[in-house]
Amino acid sequence: MGATVTRARTTRGEPAAPGGAPEMVQLLTPDGKRIDSARDPYGTEYTVDFTDQEYHKLYHDMVVIRRLDAEAEALQRQGELGIWASLRGQEAAQVGSGHALRPQDMAFPTYREHGVLYCRGIDPIMPLGLFRGVDQGGWDPSKFKFHMYTIVIGAQTLHATGYAMGVAKDGKVGGDDGEAVIAYFGDGATSQGDVNEAFVWSSVYHAPIVFFCQNNQYAISEPIERQTRVPLHQRANGFGFPGIRVDGNDVLASYAVTKAALDQARRGQGPTMIEAYTYRMGAHTTSDDPTRYRLAGEVEQWQAKDPILRLRTFLAEQQIAGDDFFQQTDAEAKAASQELRERVLALPDPQPVQLFDHVYPTGSAELDQQRAQFSAYLESFEGGAH
Amino acid sequence: MAAENLTLGKALNSGLRKAMEDDPKVIMMGEDIGKLGGVFRITDGLQKDFGEDRVIDTPLAESGIVGTAVGLAIRGYRPVCEIQFDGFVYPAFDQIVSQLAKMHYRSQGQVRLPVVIRIPFGGGIGAVEHHSESPETYFVHTAGLKVVTCASPVDAYWMIQQAIASDDPIVFLEPKRRYWEKGEVDTAAPAAQVFPLHASRVARPGTDCTVLAYGPMVKVALDAATAAEEDGRALEVIDLRTLSPLDLTPVYESVRRTGRCVVVHEAPATLGMGAEVAARVTEECFYSLESPVLRVAGFDTPYPASRLEEEYLPDLDRVLDAVDRSFGW
């Protein structure tokens, strides 16, 4: 996208107010008012300069992603998915950061990055195969530059760091056309050893990486107070790289801050941590019951900061989009969700002996034998495989 | 012929060097492996010749070593990780078992991770705790990993190169107390003459009882066979070499001839390699067996203080005792 980020300086200094009240970069207020530019504690100034079409695209993607997410949740409730991890409330953080990625950049997601996945051009049915249990993730990570979902909390941040070290070894950093890596994780993950090790390694090796933490306030039931006594973005300072808090419900600021951090990385200026301050509007997964650990009033407060509503208000007030556009977008989202539903229901179940596939790149005689024995066992039933 | 008399450690060093020369994507990662050459000097001189970019002294974090190796492998590199001692591999357990081992399966074959994890393993060097363990069962039990171990300099030289050239994630166990033992290595042997990686091998032919060992215990088994010869018993010693997948075809063939089988390893007996081998040999050779498959193994205790390790570790006498029991059944 053709937005610009104005940088106030070229070197990375200390934060202006370390340990002070955290500033949050914001370019669009909850009531849809545009802020011309915002500055982070390090002095970097952010703004965006989107065309109408680019604004339309951001809005469109957030609406479609929310609708697909709702459809997946419904499919789980109807027994068609084993589980679903909803991203509702986090659309701006994901669409903003997802569109900030360039084609050559590599992303390492958690299991909730359905919005980033969509921005990478991956068929949105892909994660539903995983959650339906017909496979464990079907897209080609190298083709889409979007790695597989990682369920073990924080483990992917080390993979991202190693990948970023490889980018540097390949000589793909240092210019505006360099490659950058983004690692997604949540607030709970910041307590994991792997995430802290990833911070150490990235810092020591000056890896071209952006750590994108969606602080959605909860790790299942545990509030952020169980993970930290300092604002999460401040952790980065101790590891030797900048940490910036952005309004994660503001798609414009999420885009601008991520784009700047990725550009820093690709130019060879090392890692950045971004804390996208947001809220998980739904449950952790469909197996969760958030009414046991948080109050409705809290959810209502965040409802007022909704990422889609504020962009819609802005687009309407500025006459960047009209009712025709909003209606058409809703219709497209509905059609996409219906198509998703039909295709999920049509997903074929895997064949029993497929469970032996792809254990080893070079195969295993032992497994070949087990497969043959299991096949013979299945064939032993009257009428063939049972 | 370019036969050299090398220690097992030097053979590994030469094999690593050859792998780095053959493929610029091969990189080494580990603690103290650069200037120091590793605490056992297995990577001695490699950083000097291949640079800090390919022989990487890492931060002191085992999960970080393996986790970043996974990322480097996704990027197209072939990382060879050194875990300094067996007892230090556990912080990396998730990255090995849940990430490295499963990525190819989960991605339906789309992500290959040609990572080798070198672990000096086993006891017998008088070390303090956590420096003498035999963790092979954890990794053999994990689908998606392959696990091999060498017992001689010639195997060390070739197996490490074969492991690095393989597209599978491989745990490569090095018998640390044998690092200083010497043997002939023909470093110019044609490929066709090099023994395959995932194959067991008869280390000493015999007719009366099959003794299975791997890594540091192969020497113990061979010494026992020499001693047994004086008693008129010809033990057949098989070096398993590959623990996952197991290559038991030569074992079955042997046990069908000898009717007796003893398995030797340092790791605790319960759910160890011996238990698995015993189950399979019993199933395949049931009517040939004259006595049950017997295990000579570490006890089900933590690895003891070093002044007690000679009691803990299987030795020649315990192997011969098991052979005696097999004959007396």
Short mmCIF file of N, CA, C and O in Angstrom, two decimals, chain A residues 61 67 160 312 371:
data_model
loop_
_atom_site.label_atom_id
_atom_site.label_comp_id
_atom_site.label_asym_id
_atom_site.label_seq_id
_atom_site.Cartn_x
_atom_site.Cartn_y
_atom_site.Cartn_z
N ASP A 61 -11.26 -5.88 4.26
CA ASP A 61 -10.62 -7.07 4.82
C ASP A 61 -11.04 -7.29 6.26
O ASP A 61 -11.27 -8.44 6.68
N ARG A 67 -16.46 -11.65 9.55
CA ARG A 67 -17.60 -12.49 9.13
C ARG A 67 -17.17 -13.96 9.00
O ARG A 67 -17.91 -14.86 9.40
N ALA A 160 11.17 -17.82 14.06
CA ALA A 160 11.24 -16.55 13.35
C ALA A 160 12.63 -15.92 13.49
O ALA A 160 13.20 -15.39 12.54
N ARG A 312 -15.24 2.71 9.98
CA ARG A 312 -16.47 2.98 9.22
C ARG A 312 -16.94 4.42 9.46
O ARG A 312 -17.32 5.14 8.52
N ARG A 371 2.62 -49.53 8.27
CA ARG A 371 1.55 -49.14 7.33
C ARG A 371 1.00 -50.38 6.61
O ARG A 371 -0.22 -50.54 6.49
#
